[in-house]
PDB file of C-alpha atoms in Angstrom:
ATOM      1  CA  UNK A 166      -0.433   0.208  -0.007  1.00  0.00           C
ATOM      2  CA  UNK A 167       3.199   2.562   0.842  1.00  0.00           C
ATOM      3  CA  UNK A 168       4.272   2.042  -2.939  1.00  0.00           C
ATOM      4  CA  UNK A 169       0.648   1.975  -4.649  1.00  0.00           C
ATOM      5  CA  UNK A 170       0.121   5.500  -2.126  1.00  0.00           C
ATOM      6  CA  UNK A 171       3.863   7.752  -3.176  1.00  0.00           C
ATOM      7  CA  UNK A 172       2.578   6.293  -6.900  1.00  0.00           C
ATOM      8  CA  UNK A 173      -0.679   8.519  -6.473  1.00  0.00           C
ATOM      9  CA  UNK A 174       0.444  12.828  -6.744  1.00  0.00           C
ATOM     10  CA  UNK A 175       1.783  11.359 -10.029  1.00  0.00           C
ATOM     11  CA  UNK A 176       3.552   8.256 -12.047  1.00  0.00           C
ATOM     12  CA  UNK A 177       7.295   7.289 -10.763  1.00  0.00           C
ATOM     13  CA  UNK A 178       9.776   5.204 -11.033  1.00  0.00           C
ATOM     14  CA  UNK A 179      10.691   2.486  -8.732  1.00  0.00           C
ATOM     15  CA  UNK A 180      14.118   3.724  -8.005  1.00  0.00           C
ATOM     16  CA  UNK A 181      12.934   7.745  -7.333  1.00  0.00           C
ATOM     17  CA  UNK A 182       9.989   5.756  -5.419  1.00  0.00           C
ATOM     18  CA  UNK A 183      12.356   3.826  -3.560  1.00  0.00           C
ATOM     19  CA  UNK A 184      13.908   6.926  -2.390  1.00  0.00           C
ATOM     20  CA  UNK A 185      10.924   8.536  -1.322  1.00  0.00           C
ATOM     21  CA  UNK A 186      10.431   5.555   0.273  1.00  0.00           C
ATOM     22  CA  UNK A 187      13.196   5.046   2.377  1.00  0.00           C
ATOM     23  CA  UNK A 188      12.448   9.271   3.561  1.00  0.00           C
ATOM     24  CA  UNK A 189       9.345   9.069   4.363  1.00  0.00           C
ATOM     25  CA  UNK A 190       9.169   5.831   6.357  1.00  0.00           C
ATOM     26  CA  UNK A 191      12.698   4.160   6.191  1.00  0.00           C
ATOM     27  CA  UNK A 192      13.140   4.609   9.753  1.00  0.00           C
ATOM     28  CA  UNK A 193      10.273   2.067  10.589  1.00  0.00           C
ATOM     29  CA  UNK A 194      10.505  -0.253   8.358  1.00  0.00           C
ATOM     30  CA  UNK A 195      13.353  -0.760   5.790  1.00  0.00           C
ATOM     31  CA  UNK A 196      12.288  -1.641   2.414  1.00  0.00           C
ATOM     32  CA  UNK A 197      15.246  -3.450  -0.466  1.00  0.00           C
ATOM     33  CA  UNK A 198      14.555  -1.978  -4.368  1.00  0.00           C
ATOM     34  CA  UNK A 199      13.831  -5.483  -5.371  1.00  0.00           C
ATOM     35  CA  UNK A 200      11.449  -5.337  -3.449  1.00  0.00           C
ATOM     36  CA  UNK A 201       9.982  -2.221  -4.915  1.00  0.00           C
ATOM     37  CA  UNK A 202      10.374  -3.746  -8.271  1.00  0.00           C
ATOM     38  CA  UNK A 203       8.695  -6.894  -7.495  1.00  0.00           C
ATOM     39  CA  UNK A 204       5.764  -5.065  -5.431  1.00  0.00           C
ATOM     40  CA  UNK A 205       4.883  -2.866  -8.972  1.00  0.00           C
ATOM     41  CA  UNK A 206       5.199  -5.415 -11.265  1.00  0.00           C
ATOM     42  CA  UNK A 207       2.085  -7.342  -8.494  1.00  0.00           C
ATOM     43  CA  UNK A 208       0.744  -3.736  -8.170  1.00  0.00           C
ATOM     44  CA  UNK A 209       0.734  -3.732 -12.403  1.00  0.00           C
ATOM     45  CA  UNK A 210      -0.749  -7.400 -12.307  1.00  0.00           C
ATOM     46  CA  UNK A 211      -2.929  -6.652 -10.504  1.00  0.00           C
ATOM     47  CA  UNK A 212      -4.330  -3.403 -12.275  1.00  0.00           C
ATOM     48  CA  UNK A 213      -3.797  -1.207  -9.110  1.00  0.00           C
ATOM     49  CA  UNK A 214      -1.143   0.444 -11.473  1.00  0.00           C
ATOM     50  CA  UNK A 215       0.061   0.802 -15.096  1.00  0.00           C
ATOM     51  CA  UNK A 216       3.406   1.077 -17.093  1.00  0.00           C
ATOM     52  CA  UNK A 217       3.891   4.094 -18.521  1.00  0.00           C
ATOM     53  CA  UNK A 218       6.535   3.365 -20.545  1.00  0.00           C
ATOM     54  CA  UNK A 219      10.008   4.891 -19.789  1.00  0.00           C
ATOM     55  CA  UNK A 220      11.523   7.988 -18.685  1.00  0.00           C
ATOM     56  CA  UNK A 221      13.379   9.825 -20.943  1.00  0.00           C
ATOM     57  CA  UNK A 222      16.822  11.548 -20.164  1.00  0.00           C
ATOM     58  CA  UNK A 223      17.901   9.376 -18.037  1.00  0.00           C
ATOM     59  CA  UNK A 224      21.194   6.886 -18.038  1.00  0.00           C
ATOM     60  CA  UNK A 225      19.341   3.905 -17.048  1.00  0.00           C
ATOM     61  CA  UNK A 226      15.617   3.042 -18.612  1.00  0.00           C
ATOM     62  CA  UNK A 227      13.384   3.654 -16.035  1.00  0.00           C
ATOM     63  CA  UNK A 228      10.288   2.125 -16.014  1.00  0.00           C
ATOM     64  CA  UNK A 229       7.519   4.862 -15.263  1.00  0.00           C
ATOM     65  CA  UNK A 230       4.261   3.385 -13.293  1.00  0.00           C
ATOM     66  CA  UNK A 231       1.150   5.409 -12.651  1.00  0.00           C
ATOM     67  CA  UNK A 232      -1.551   4.741 -10.483  1.00  0.00           C
ATOM     68  CA  UNK A 233      -5.201   3.348 -11.767  1.00  0.00           C
ATOM     69  CA  UNK A 234      -8.630   4.137 -10.786  1.00  0.00           C
ATOM     70  CA  UNK A 235      -8.380   0.824  -9.124  1.00  0.00           C
ATOM     71  CA  UNK A 236      -5.297   1.454  -7.347  1.00  0.00           C
ATOM     72  CA  UNK A 237      -6.933   5.039  -6.112  1.00  0.00           C
ATOM     73  CA  UNK A 238     -10.195   3.623  -4.270  1.00  0.00           C
ATOM     74  CA  UNK A 239      -7.430   0.745  -2.827  1.00  0.00           C
ATOM     75  CA  UNK A 240      -4.828   3.153  -1.200  1.00  0.00           C
ATOM     76  CA  UNK A 241      -8.094   5.364   0.074  1.00  0.00           C
ATOM     77  CA  UNK A 242      -9.823   2.252   1.228  1.00  0.00           C
ATOM     78  CA  UNK A 243      -6.458   1.367   2.760  1.00  0.00           C
ATOM     79  CA  UNK A 244      -5.701   4.661   4.263  1.00  0.00           C
ATOM     80  CA  UNK A 245      -9.544   5.862   5.381  1.00  0.00           C
ATOM     81  CA  UNK A 246      -9.307   1.900   7.568  1.00  0.00           C
ATOM     82  CA  UNK A 247      -8.423   2.467  11.227  1.00  0.00           C
ATOM     83  CA  UNK A 248      -5.752  -0.554  11.715  1.00  0.00           C
ATOM     84  CA  UNK A 249      -6.213  -2.674  14.405  1.00  0.00           C
ATOM     85  CA  UNK A 250      -5.686  -0.925  18.148  1.00  0.00           C
ATOM     86  CA  UNK A 251      -2.171  -3.471  19.841  1.00  0.00           C
ATOM     87  CA  UNK A 252      -1.132  -3.009  16.021  1.00  0.00           C
ATOM     88  CA  UNK A 253       2.255  -1.761  15.198  1.00  0.00           C
ATOM     89  CA  UNK A 254       1.803   2.189  15.983  1.00  0.00           C
ATOM     90  CA  UNK A 255       4.042   2.243  12.953  1.00  0.00           C
ATOM     91  CA  UNK A 256       1.349   1.547  10.642  1.00  0.00           C
ATOM     92  CA  UNK A 257      -0.501   4.223  12.075  1.00  0.00           C
ATOM     93  CA  UNK A 258       1.894   6.805  11.211  1.00  0.00           C
ATOM     94  CA  UNK A 259       2.547   5.323   7.912  1.00  0.00           C
ATOM     95  CA  UNK A 260      -1.574   6.094   7.029  1.00  0.00           C
ATOM     96  CA  UNK A 261      -0.596   9.310   8.346  1.00  0.00           C
ATOM     97  CA  UNK A 262       2.913   9.974   6.315  1.00  0.00           C
ATOM     98  CA  UNK A 263       0.490   8.664   3.298  1.00  0.00           C
ATOM     99  CA  UNK A 264      -2.484   9.708   3.424  1.00  0.00           C
ATOM    100  CA  UNK A 265      -0.892  13.738   2.983  1.00  0.00           C
ATOM    101  CA  UNK A 266       1.248  12.954   0.225  1.00  0.00           C
ATOM    102  CA  UNK A 267      -2.026  10.510  -1.244  1.00  0.00           C
ATOM    103  CA  UNK A 268      -3.846  13.902  -0.992  1.00  0.00           C
ATOM    104  CA  UNK A 269      -6.559  12.664   1.622  1.00  0.00           C
ATOM    105  CA  UNK A 270      -7.087  14.287   4.810  1.00  0.00           C
ATOM    106  CA  UNK A 271      -4.582  13.072   7.446  1.00  0.00           C
ATOM    107  CA  UNK A 272      -7.238  14.873  10.280  1.00  0.00           C
ATOM    108  CA  UNK A 273      -9.261  12.442   9.753  1.00  0.00           C
ATOM    109  CA  UNK A 274      -6.668   9.454   9.718  1.00  0.00           C
ATOM    110  CA  UNK A 275      -6.064  10.768  13.239  1.00  0.00           C
ATOM    111  CA  UNK A 276      -9.715  10.477  14.044  1.00  0.00           C
ATOM    112  CA  UNK A 277     -10.962   7.002  12.806  1.00  0.00           C
ATOM    113  CA  UNK A 278      -7.960   5.830  14.833  1.00  0.00           C
ATOM    114  CA  UNK A 279      -9.104   8.341  18.064  1.00  0.00           C
ATOM    115  CA  UNK A 280     -12.324   6.623  17.985  1.00  0.00           C
ATOM    116  CA  UNK A 281     -11.552   3.187  17.221  1.00  0.00           C
ATOM    117  CA  UNK A 282      -8.820   3.513  19.997  1.00  0.00           C
ATOM    118  CA  UNK A 283     -11.155   4.298  22.495  1.00  0.00           C
ATOM    119  CA  UNK A 284     -14.182   2.487  22.452  1.00  0.00           C
ATOM    120  CA  UNK A 285     -10.777  -0.511  22.372  1.00  0.00           C
ATOM    121  CA  UNK A 286     -10.056   1.094  25.983  1.00  0.00           C
ATOM    122  CA  UNK A 287     -14.024   1.237  26.609  1.00  0.00           C
ATOM    123  CA  UNK A 288     -14.356  -2.638  26.141  1.00  0.00           C
ATOM    124  CA  UNK A 289     -11.249  -3.641  27.959  1.00  0.00           C
ATOM    125  CA  UNK A 290     -11.738  -1.836  31.257  1.00  0.00           C
ATOM    126  CA  UNK A 291     -15.212  -3.353  31.337  1.00  0.00           C
ATOM    127  CA  UNK A 292     -13.756  -6.909  30.890  1.00  0.00           C
ATOM    128  CA  UNK A 293     -11.589  -6.128  33.053  1.00  0.00           C
ATOM    129  CA  UNK A 294     -13.496  -5.608  36.029  1.00  0.00           C
ATOM    130  CA  UNK A 295     -14.029  -8.865  36.110  1.00  0.00           C
ATOM    131  CA  UNK A 296     -11.051 -10.933  35.131  1.00  0.00           C
ATOM    132  CA  UNK A 297      -9.199 -12.936  36.647  1.00  0.00           C
ATOM    133  CA  UNK A 298      -5.592 -11.379  37.793  1.00  0.00           C
ATOM    134  CA  UNK A 299      -4.000 -12.670  35.019  1.00  0.00           C
ATOM    135  CA  UNK A 300      -6.700 -11.285  32.425  1.00  0.00           C
ATOM    136  CA  UNK A 301      -7.001  -8.442  34.414  1.00  0.00           C
ATOM    137  CA  UNK A 302      -3.061  -7.639  34.480  1.00  0.00           C
ATOM    138  CA  UNK A 303      -3.058  -8.262  30.506  1.00  0.00           C
ATOM    139  CA  UNK A 304      -6.478  -5.630  29.888  1.00  0.00           C
ATOM    140  CA  UNK A 305      -3.522  -2.824  32.454  1.00  0.00           C
ATOM    141  CA  UNK A 306      -0.813  -3.243  29.815  1.00  0.00           C
ATOM    142  CA  UNK A 307      -3.286  -3.080  26.123  1.00  0.00           C
ATOM    143  CA  UNK A 308      -4.991  -0.552  28.549  1.00  0.00           C
ATOM    144  CA  UNK A 309      -1.169   1.419  28.723  1.00  0.00           C
ATOM    145  CA  UNK A 310      -0.456   0.867  25.306  1.00  0.00           C
ATOM    146  CA  UNK A 311      -4.002   2.518  23.901  1.00  0.00           C
ATOM    147  CA  UNK A 312      -3.115   5.563  26.389  1.00  0.00           C
ATOM    148  CA  UNK A 313       0.607   6.397  24.221  1.00  0.00           C
ATOM    149  CA  UNK A 314      -1.385   6.058  21.427  1.00  0.00           C
ATOM    150  CA  UNK A 315      -3.744   7.985  21.974  1.00  0.00           C
ATOM    151  CA  UNK A 316      -1.457  10.475  23.268  1.00  0.00           C
ATOM    152  CA  UNK A 317       1.083  10.251  20.405  1.00  0.00           C
ATOM    153  CA  UNK A 318      -2.701  10.761  17.910  1.00  0.00           C
ATOM    154  CA  UNK A 319      -3.267  13.799  19.646  1.00  0.00           C
ATOM    155  CA  UNK A 320       0.736  15.567  18.817  1.00  0.00           C
ATOM    156  CA  UNK A 321       0.772  13.993  15.410  1.00  0.00           C
ATOM    157  CA  UNK A 322      -2.599  16.081  15.484  1.00  0.00           C
ATOM    158  CA  UNK A 323      -1.360  19.696  16.758  1.00  0.00           C
ATOM    159  CA  UNK A 324       1.326  18.571  14.163  1.00  0.00           C
ATOM    160  CA  UNK A 325      -0.315  18.256  10.275  1.00  0.00           C
ATOM    161  CA  UNK A 326      -0.672  21.045   9.185  1.00  0.00           C
ATOM    162  CA  UNK A 327       2.916  21.620   9.467  1.00  0.00           C
ATOM    163  CA  UNK A 328       4.226  18.421   8.335  1.00  0.00           C
ATOM    164  CA  UNK A 329       1.830  18.940   5.275  1.00  0.00           C
ATOM    165  CA  UNK A 330       3.420  22.186   4.335  1.00  0.00           C
ATOM    166  CA  UNK A 331       6.641  20.272   4.244  1.00  0.00           C
ATOM    167  CA  UNK A 332       5.611  17.095   2.743  1.00  0.00           C
TER     168      UNK A 332
END
């Protein structure tokens, strides 16, 4: 989804997509050049992007790709769908960054996650009161992580406009 989202603004080639990915998300999760090219091949095969010929004026032949309408709707759906609480925080981070790059509303992404996390906190809290000591401790662990995630969501929300200007 990250590679597809990076294609949202304009057609691009694998080398530039790898550079963009490394710049925006590389600190969270490394991607190898071969992964970018194999991902582009699968995305093209499945109709999410289309080859657009080769970039002119470069030393190497760099095949250009553009996102298709199917790809756009798939990226939008992925970005707008909150990540499951307890999942890797880097997925929420990635969705916010890629929403901005893809021209989506970063605040809406944060709001959807906030609502899902608050709902999950209410569920865990309700179960925790009647749980045995082990389940109660597990609930405490999950609640602590959810609180931390909510704090990050609030911090990210205060920085979105500056981030949008930079990206």
